[in-house]
Every structure is written in C-alpha cells, then in structure tokens.
XYZ file of N, CA and C in Angstrom:
573
model
N -24.701 24.159 -7.968
C -23.927 22.935 -7.986
C -23.664 22.531 -6.534
N -23.833 21.240 -6.261
C -23.710 20.774 -4.880
C -23.084 19.377 -4.843
N -22.625 18.996 -3.663
C -22.161 17.628 -3.426
C -23.406 16.781 -3.197
N -23.515 15.667 -3.910
C -24.744 14.870 -3.890
C -24.874 14.016 -2.639
N -23.794 13.325 -2.257
C -23.901 12.424 -1.109
C -22.562 12.294 -0.399
N -22.588 11.613 0.731
C -21.366 11.380 1.490
C -21.165 12.401 2.593
N -19.935 12.536 3.038
C -19.622 13.376 4.196
C -19.897 14.857 3.972
N -19.873 15.340 2.737
C -20.130 16.754 2.440
C -21.481 16.942 1.739
N -22.350 15.975 1.895
C -23.658 15.988 1.212
C -24.365 17.332 1.376
N -24.866 17.843 0.245
C -25.641 19.073 0.258
C -24.820 20.349 0.204
N -23.511 20.262 0.377
C -22.669 21.449 0.362
C -22.709 22.096 -1.021
N -23.035 23.368 -1.065
C -23.083 24.117 -2.331
C -21.688 24.618 -2.668
N -21.296 24.393 -3.921
C -19.962 24.789 -4.367
C -20.010 26.151 -5.051
N -18.938 26.898 -4.859
C -18.785 28.188 -5.539
C -18.472 27.932 -7.007
N -18.966 28.800 -7.864
C -18.690 28.713 -9.304
C -18.143 30.055 -9.778
N -17.387 30.051 -10.860
C -16.856 31.319 -11.366
C -17.977 32.256 -11.797
N -17.850 33.519 -11.422
C -18.842 34.519 -11.824
C -18.493 35.043 -13.215
N -19.523 35.200 -14.027
C -19.345 35.804 -15.327
C -18.660 34.924 -16.362
N -18.390 33.681 -16.023
C -17.736 32.773 -16.963
C -18.791 31.950 -17.670
N -18.461 31.500 -18.827
C -19.331 30.600 -19.559
C -18.879 29.179 -19.223
N -19.175 28.736 -18.001
C -18.719 27.424 -17.542
C -19.729 26.354 -17.895
N -19.256 25.111 -17.918
C -20.116 23.980 -18.205
C -19.851 22.910 -17.149
N -20.363 23.111 -15.932
C -20.134 22.094 -14.914
C -20.892 20.810 -15.236
N -20.387 19.702 -14.733
C -21.067 18.424 -14.917
C -22.445 18.489 -14.272
N -23.465 18.183 -15.032
C -24.839 18.212 -14.518
C -24.997 17.192 -13.396
N -25.842 17.516 -12.422
C -26.048 16.614 -11.288
C -26.472 15.222 -11.730
N -27.334 15.122 -12.748
C -27.793 13.781 -13.174
C -26.661 12.984 -13.805
N -25.757 13.649 -14.526
C -24.604 12.969 -15.117
C -23.639 12.558 -14.006
N -23.415 13.461 -13.063
C -22.518 13.157 -11.941
C -23.068 11.992 -11.109
N -24.364 12.008 -10.843
C -24.969 10.918 -10.079
C -24.832 9.595 -10.825
N -25.076 9.596 -12.124
C -24.917 8.392 -12.929
C -23.470 7.900 -12.904
N -22.525 8.819 -13.067
C -21.104 8.466 -13.026
C -20.750 7.759 -11.722
N -21.158 8.325 -10.598
C -20.794 7.731 -9.317
C -21.594 6.469 -9.013
N -22.784 6.320 -9.591
C -23.500 5.050 -9.473
C -22.759 3.953 -10.237
N -22.214 4.290 -11.407
C -21.428 3.316 -12.173
C -20.178 2.916 -11.405
N -19.484 3.896 -10.849
C -18.236 3.609 -10.119
C -18.487 2.897 -8.795
N -19.571 3.229 -8.127
C -19.929 2.577 -6.864
C -18.790 2.542 -5.858
N -18.449 1.355 -5.393
C -17.421 1.155 -4.368
C -16.008 1.405 -4.884
N -15.839 1.538 -6.196
C -14.508 1.739 -6.773
C -13.925 3.110 -6.433
N -14.690 3.951 -5.746
C -14.221 5.266 -5.310
C -13.545 5.179 -3.934
N -14.006 4.279 -3.111
C -13.563 4.210 -1.714
C -12.079 3.884 -1.617
N -11.385 4.682 -0.795
C -9.945 4.538 -0.519
C -9.068 4.683 -1.753
N -9.568 5.323 -2.794
C -8.799 5.508 -4.026
C -8.101 6.858 -4.024
N -6.996 6.912 -4.743
C -6.291 8.171 -4.981
C -6.791 8.705 -6.314
N -7.327 9.933 -6.297
C -8.040 10.502 -7.438
C -7.265 11.681 -8.026
N -7.298 11.785 -9.348
C -6.783 12.949 -10.067
C -7.946 13.522 -10.858
N -8.202 14.821 -10.691
C -9.282 15.504 -11.397
C -8.641 16.601 -12.235
N -8.571 16.382 -13.571
C -7.949 17.376 -14.447
C -9.012 18.150 -15.216
N -8.699 19.401 -15.532
C -9.687 20.350 -16.025
C -10.825 20.382 -15.007
N -10.445 20.510 -13.749
C -11.350 20.296 -12.622
C -12.398 21.383 -12.433
N -12.196 22.556 -12.991
C -13.192 23.620 -12.834
C -13.380 23.989 -11.376
N -14.537 23.686 -10.848
C -14.848 23.995 -9.446
C -14.322 22.929 -8.483
N -13.863 21.795 -9.019
C -13.465 20.661 -8.180
C -14.629 19.732 -7.906
N -15.717 19.927 -8.613
C -16.965 19.194 -8.426
C -16.777 17.670 -8.357
N -16.109 17.080 -9.346
C -15.973 15.620 -9.385
C -15.004 15.113 -8.314
N -13.876 15.777 -8.160
C -12.908 15.363 -7.151
C -13.471 15.464 -5.744
N -14.188 16.542 -5.463
C -14.779 16.715 -4.132
C -15.906 15.715 -3.885
N -16.666 15.393 -4.922
C -17.703 14.357 -4.785
C -17.050 13.019 -4.448
N -15.944 12.703 -5.116
C -15.224 11.447 -4.829
C -14.731 11.430 -3.389
N -14.170 12.538 -2.923
C -13.706 12.610 -1.530
C -14.872 12.447 -0.569
N -15.989 13.086 -0.859
C -17.173 12.979 -0.008
C -17.668 11.540 0.074
N -17.448 10.772 -1.001
C -17.902 9.381 -1.055
C -16.840 8.386 -0.577
N -15.729 8.866 -0.051
C -14.772 7.955 0.571
C -13.432 7.807 -0.105
N -13.152 8.583 -1.152
C -11.816 8.524 -1.749
C -10.782 8.954 -0.711
N -9.593 8.410 -0.824
C -8.525 8.672 0.148
C -7.920 10.063 -0.035
N -7.655 10.455 -1.278
C -6.997 11.725 -1.570
C -7.340 12.139 -2.988
N -7.197 13.445 -3.261
C -7.481 13.939 -4.600
C -6.573 15.117 -4.938
N -6.010 15.073 -6.138
C -5.287 16.202 -6.705
C -6.186 16.775 -7.792
N -6.476 18.076 -7.694
C -7.346 18.744 -8.656
C -6.531 19.795 -9.402
N -6.624 19.765 -10.730
C -5.798 20.652 -11.562
C -6.669 21.470 -12.499
N -6.512 22.787 -12.432
C -7.127 23.688 -13.403
C -6.478 25.053 -13.244
N -5.853 25.515 -14.290
C -5.134 26.785 -14.247
C -6.068 27.965 -13.998
N -7.241 27.947 -14.610
C -8.132 29.104 -14.579
C -8.945 29.240 -13.300
N -9.125 28.157 -12.550
C -10.071 28.191 -11.425
C -9.466 27.731 -10.098
N -8.171 27.809 -9.946
C -7.527 27.311 -8.721
C -8.075 27.987 -7.469
N -8.325 29.284 -7.518
C -8.838 29.992 -6.339
C -10.215 29.483 -5.934
N -11.067 29.249 -6.921
C -12.416 28.744 -6.626
C -12.342 27.319 -6.091
N -11.465 26.495 -6.670
C -11.298 25.120 -6.151
C -10.846 25.161 -4.696
N -9.887 26.043 -4.387
C -9.382 26.154 -3.014
C -10.518 26.529 -2.062
N -11.374 27.456 -2.482
C -12.523 27.857 -1.670
C -13.483 26.677 -1.474
N -13.713 25.879 -2.525
C -14.608 24.730 -2.409
C -14.018 23.627 -1.538
N -12.706 23.476 -1.562
C -12.046 22.525 -0.658
C -12.317 22.943 0.785
N -12.196 24.238 1.046
C -12.456 24.760 2.395
C -13.931 24.570 2.781
N -14.851 24.896 1.857
C -16.286 24.760 2.144
C -16.679 23.326 2.477
N -16.060 22.362 1.813
C -16.383 20.944 2.037
C -15.555 20.327 3.164
N -14.629 21.112 3.708
C -13.751 20.666 4.810
C -12.883 19.470 4.394
N -12.348 19.545 3.180
C -11.523 18.458 2.645
C -10.041 18.843 2.566
N -9.619 19.872 3.319
C -8.254 20.372 3.231
C -7.194 19.307 3.492
N -7.495 18.341 4.326
C -6.496 17.312 4.667
C -6.372 16.218 3.608
N -7.282 16.203 2.604
C -7.223 15.151 1.579
C -7.183 15.682 0.153
N -7.287 17.002 -0.010
C -7.330 17.584 -1.358
C -6.136 18.509 -1.583
N -5.565 18.399 -2.780
C -4.485 19.279 -3.203
C -4.948 19.977 -4.475
N -4.822 21.296 -4.513
C -5.196 22.083 -5.687
C -3.923 22.538 -6.388
N -3.856 22.297 -7.694
C -2.737 22.755 -8.513
C -3.279 23.685 -9.588
N -2.696 24.878 -9.665
C -3.193 25.892 -10.577
C -2.417 26.027 -11.865
N -1.623 25.036 -12.213
C -0.832 25.123 -13.441
C -1.556 24.587 -14.654
N -0.891 24.686 -15.795
C -1.384 24.098 -17.028
C -1.543 22.585 -16.837
N -2.676 22.045 -17.275
C -2.969 20.626 -17.050
C -1.864 19.723 -17.596
N -1.390 19.973 -18.798
C -0.407 19.073 -19.408
C 0.966 19.196 -18.746
N 1.314 20.398 -18.310
C 2.558 20.568 -17.547
C 2.454 19.845 -16.208
N 1.292 19.943 -15.566
C 1.090 19.259 -14.275
C 1.084 17.742 -14.445
N 0.507 17.244 -15.533
C 0.559 15.797 -15.788
C 2.010 15.345 -15.921
N 2.821 16.131 -16.602
C 4.247 15.823 -16.728
C 4.947 15.809 -15.381
N 4.652 16.802 -14.544
C 5.266 16.858 -13.204
C 4.840 15.670 -12.347
N 3.541 15.361 -12.370
C 3.032 14.245 -11.577
C 3.655 12.928 -12.035
N 3.763 12.747 -13.330
C 4.365 11.535 -13.878
C 5.843 11.446 -13.503
N 6.561 12.575 -13.631
C 7.992 12.597 -13.299
C 8.235 12.312 -11.825
N 7.304 12.713 -10.970
C 7.459 12.454 -9.535
C 6.866 11.104 -9.127
N 6.499 10.310 -10.136
C 5.993 8.949 -9.937
C 4.687 8.886 -9.131
N 3.881 9.942 -9.276
C 2.543 9.924 -8.684
C 1.696 8.955 -9.496
N 0.838 8.212 -8.828
C -0.019 7.247 -9.506
C -1.426 7.344 -8.919
N -2.428 7.276 -9.789
C -3.813 7.475 -9.375
C -4.676 6.297 -9.802
N -5.603 5.913 -8.916
C -6.525 4.813 -9.199
C -7.719 5.262 -10.021
N -8.037 6.553 -9.943
C -9.206 7.087 -10.613
C -8.849 8.473 -11.145
N -9.040 8.668 -12.454
C -8.749 9.961 -13.073
C -10.001 10.472 -13.761
N -10.390 11.710 -13.416
C -11.492 12.395 -14.085
C -10.904 13.433 -15.019
N -11.442 13.503 -16.228
C -11.004 14.481 -17.223
C -12.247 15.131 -17.812
N -12.444 16.419 -17.539
C -13.658 17.121 -17.979
C -13.290 18.470 -18.595
N -12.609 18.444 -19.761
C -12.204 19.714 -20.394
C -13.340 20.357 -21.173
N -13.133 21.601 -21.605
C -14.112 22.205 -22.520
C -14.283 21.323 -23.761
N -15.492 21.263 -24.264
C -15.783 20.433 -25.433
C -15.255 21.076 -26.720
N -15.051 20.242 -27.718
C -14.812 20.627 -29.110
C -13.529 21.404 -29.380
N -12.516 21.252 -28.535
C -11.241 21.906 -28.852
C -10.061 20.934 -28.744
N -10.359 19.640 -28.688
C -9.323 18.622 -28.752
C -8.602 18.314 -27.449
N -9.045 18.896 -26.343
C -8.322 18.683 -25.082
C -8.519 17.285 -24.508
N -9.717 16.703 -24.663
C -9.919 15.362 -24.101
C -9.069 14.339 -24.848
N -8.938 14.522 -26.156
C -8.121 13.600 -26.940
C -6.646 13.712 -26.539
N -6.173 14.949 -26.369
C -4.781 15.176 -25.966
C -4.512 14.596 -24.572
N -5.455 14.780 -23.650
C -5.302 14.218 -22.302
C -5.298 12.693 -22.351
N -6.188 12.109 -23.140
C -6.252 10.656 -23.277
C -4.918 10.111 -23.796
N -4.375 10.738 -24.827
C -3.082 10.301 -25.380
C -1.949 10.474 -24.373
N -1.966 11.573 -23.633
C -0.930 11.820 -22.620
C -0.946 10.735 -21.556
N -2.122 10.382 -21.075
C -2.234 9.341 -20.041
C -1.890 7.983 -20.625
N -2.307 7.710 -21.854
C -1.987 6.452 -22.529
C -0.475 6.260 -22.651
N 0.251 7.330 -22.889
C 1.699 7.250 -23.097
C 2.511 7.414 -21.821
N 1.860 7.772 -20.720
C 2.592 7.963 -19.466
C 2.927 6.610 -18.846
N 3.949 6.602 -18.057
C 4.297 5.364 -17.355
C 3.967 5.537 -15.885
N 2.884 4.948 -15.474
C 2.545 4.924 -14.064
C 1.612 6.003 -13.567
N 1.253 6.990 -14.385
C 0.366 8.048 -13.907
C -0.980 7.463 -13.465
N -1.486 6.528 -14.261
C -2.696 5.815 -13.866
C -2.279 4.431 -13.379
N -2.718 4.073 -12.180
C -2.391 2.768 -11.609
C -2.876 1.655 -12.532
N -2.249 0.507 -12.457
C -2.610 -0.621 -13.332
C -4.068 -1.020 -13.193
N -4.635 -0.869 -12.000
C -6.051 -1.190 -11.802
C -6.920 0.066 -11.885
N -6.367 1.135 -12.467
C -7.049 2.416 -12.504
C -8.142 2.514 -13.548
N -8.949 3.554 -13.374
C -10.033 3.874 -14.298
C -9.901 5.346 -14.669
N -9.961 5.630 -15.960
C -9.983 6.988 -16.478
C -11.389 7.264 -16.990
N -11.989 8.365 -16.537
C -13.322 8.753 -16.985
C -13.200 10.103 -17.675
N -13.635 10.153 -18.931
C -13.580 11.393 -19.701
C -15.001 11.837 -20.027
N -15.294 13.091 -19.698
C -16.567 13.688 -20.104
C -16.292 14.513 -21.348
N -17.044 14.253 -22.407
C -16.853 14.988 -23.654
C -18.182 15.138 -24.377
N -18.169 15.919 -25.442
C -19.387 16.193 -26.189
C -19.992 14.937 -26.792
N -21.314 14.915 -26.878
C -22.011 13.751 -27.427
C -21.642 13.499 -28.883
N -21.173 14.528 -29.583
C -20.796 14.375 -30.986
C -19.284 14.211 -31.173
N -18.536 14.065 -30.099
C -17.085 13.865 -30.171
C -16.803 12.373 -30.037
N -16.752 11.691 -31.164
C -16.661 10.230 -31.136
C -15.384 9.662 -31.737
N -14.493 10.494 -32.219
C -13.235 10.038 -32.808
C -12.221 9.736 -31.704
N -12.043 8.465 -31.394
C -11.076 8.069 -30.365
C -9.702 7.970 -31.020
N -8.708 8.661 -30.459
C -7.364 8.561 -31.048
C -6.813 7.142 -30.907
N -5.826 6.806 -31.729
C -5.189 5.489 -31.653
C -4.412 5.386 -30.344
N -4.751 4.369 -29.550
C -4.158 4.185 -28.230
C -3.238 2.974 -28.231
N -2.157 3.057 -27.450
C -1.230 1.943 -27.310
C -1.594 1.029 -26.155
N -2.012 1.610 -25.029
C -2.151 0.838 -23.801
C -3.548 0.855 -23.195
N -4.289 1.916 -23.424
C -5.624 2.034 -22.846
C -6.672 1.519 -23.810
N -7.795 1.078 -23.258
C -8.916 0.627 -24.067
C -10.204 1.173 -23.448
N -11.118 1.593 -24.318
C -12.415 2.059 -23.835
C -13.230 0.848 -23.404
N -13.706 0.867 -22.167
C -14.465 -0.267 -21.645
C -15.957 0.031 -21.512
N -16.309 1.321 -21.592
C -17.723 1.677 -21.483
C -17.904 3.100 -21.998
N -19.100 3.355 -22.543
C -19.458 4.692 -22.974
C -20.938 4.886 -22.680
N -21.258 6.026 -22.074
C -22.655 6.361 -21.778
C -22.952 7.747 -22.331
N -24.070 7.871 -23.003
C -24.479 9.152 -23.584
C -25.624 9.734 -22.756
N -25.576 11.064 -22.563
C -26.586 11.769 -21.781
C -27.165 12.892 -22.631
N -28.317 12.638 -23.208
C -28.970 13.630 -24.045
C -28.183 13.923 -25.312
N -28.305 15.153 -25.783
C -27.663 15.552 -27.031
C -26.339 16.266 -26.811
N -25.890 16.363 -25.553
C -24.705 17.188 -25.299
C -23.520 16.459 -24.696
N -23.747 15.426 -23.899
C -22.676 14.870 -23.066
C -22.560 13.362 -23.190
N -21.327 12.884 -23.112
C -21.096 11.452 -22.950
C -19.921 11.238 -21.998
N -19.959 10.098 -21.338
C -18.873 9.677 -20.463
C -18.223 8.455 -21.085
N -16.896 8.481 -21.192
C -16.151 7.330 -21.698
C -15.214 6.855 -20.600
N -15.193 5.539 -20.384
C -14.386 4.916 -19.341
C -13.258 4.123 -19.999
N -12.045 4.281 -19.487
C -10.869 3.604 -20.038
C -10.119 2.879 -18.929
N -9.508 1.740 -19.316
C -8.619 1.001 -18.426
C -7.422 0.531 -19.235
N -6.377 0.085 -18.524
C -5.216 -0.503 -19.197
C -5.666 -1.780 -19.885
N -5.194 -1.977 -21.099
C -5.583 -3.118 -21.926
C -5.405 -4.449 -21.181
N -4.287 -4.603 -20.471
C -4.025 -5.883 -19.800
C -4.763 -6.028 -18.475
N -5.472 -4.983 -18.069
C -6.182 -5.053 -16.781
C -7.648 -4.677 -16.950
N -8.264 -5.049 -18.026
C -9.657 -4.694 -18.252
C -10.543 -5.547 -17.360
N -11.396 -4.870 -16.631
C -12.441 -5.544 -15.856
C -13.710 -4.765 -16.090
N -14.818 -5.357 -15.856
C -16.088 -4.667 -16.046
C -16.186 -3.552 -15.021
N -16.339 -2.314 -15.480
C -16.404 -1.157 -14.596
C -17.575 -1.281 -13.641
N -18.699 -1.773 -14.108
C -19.889 -1.846 -13.263
C -19.925 -3.082 -12.374
N -18.929 -3.975 -12.480
C -18.989 -5.197 -11.670
C -18.643 -4.938 -10.229
C-alpha cells in the first residue's frame, strides 16, 4: 500500500502484521480522489475506521489542510505512517472507539469538510456511522462531503433526516463508494 500522488507520492505505508485487513485498493483510491479532484485542497478531513491512515494521508499528500484519523485497533500503525509520510504537523491520530470519538469531536464543535468512512464490511458499521453523522450537529461542514466505502452487496441505506446520497460507484463484485452531502447543500460532487 502506498501514497499515489502529491507531496508523499510513492511512500509505502506500514500495515498490520497477521491481521485480516482490507485496505482500500489503489484503483478504488485513485478513482475516489479523481472524483474529488480539487475538493481535497485546503480541506479539514476526518478519516474514521482509518486502518493504516491510507485515505487521510492520501488527502494530506494531495493538499488537505489537516486530518484527524480514528481507529482503535491500529493507532500505533497510523502514527508510524504519519511519521513515514512526514505529516506530523497536519495529522492527528485518535485511538479510541470511533463512535465515542465522533461524540467527542461533535461535542467540541469540530467540523470537517471531507469525511472518509471505511469500516469492515457486513457488520452494520457503515450504516451506524452514516446515521451518527446524519444526526450530528456540525460534525460535517455544510459544504462537506461524506464518502463511505462498503460492500458491493450492502445496498440498504438507512432512513436519513439531513443527508442525501449524491453518487454511488461500484468497483467489481466487492466494493462500492457512496457519496453524501447535506440535503440543502447538494452540489454535483464531480463538478
């Protein structure tokens, strides 16, 4: 796994040894960042279920202003990858439970322009995260974009109050990316 482009281009990231991890494939990551394009630059990013920090570090490499990466199980590896990419001044690693950290971030009035959510597939975590962000006040900026990576066969979108799916892309038989924005601030993600 490596950073595709930007200031840390080519940097190889550490991955957990002996774990059954499912990092975002390079082709999916490249497609994701091609869709986002300039919408990454100078943005404040939140990467939940961050694993190695792959998506958050790619965003920083491509010009994001700052990134908070959250994953209870892999905080040490994320910290090492922050050091390897030399992003210590713009990346914060949080090793707590994702939902507890979302509560803390919301309570402290943190707001993010871009949120990545890449939990393990088929255990309901992406739906729970989507509902949590939908019900939060201010966690995602009004002009923000939420990107969720989930299984290609996970198509049941929970009932949302404020967010709306604006795009969905499927990658083979295993993965899809769903993009969400606030209902009153929908703009074409690819524009």
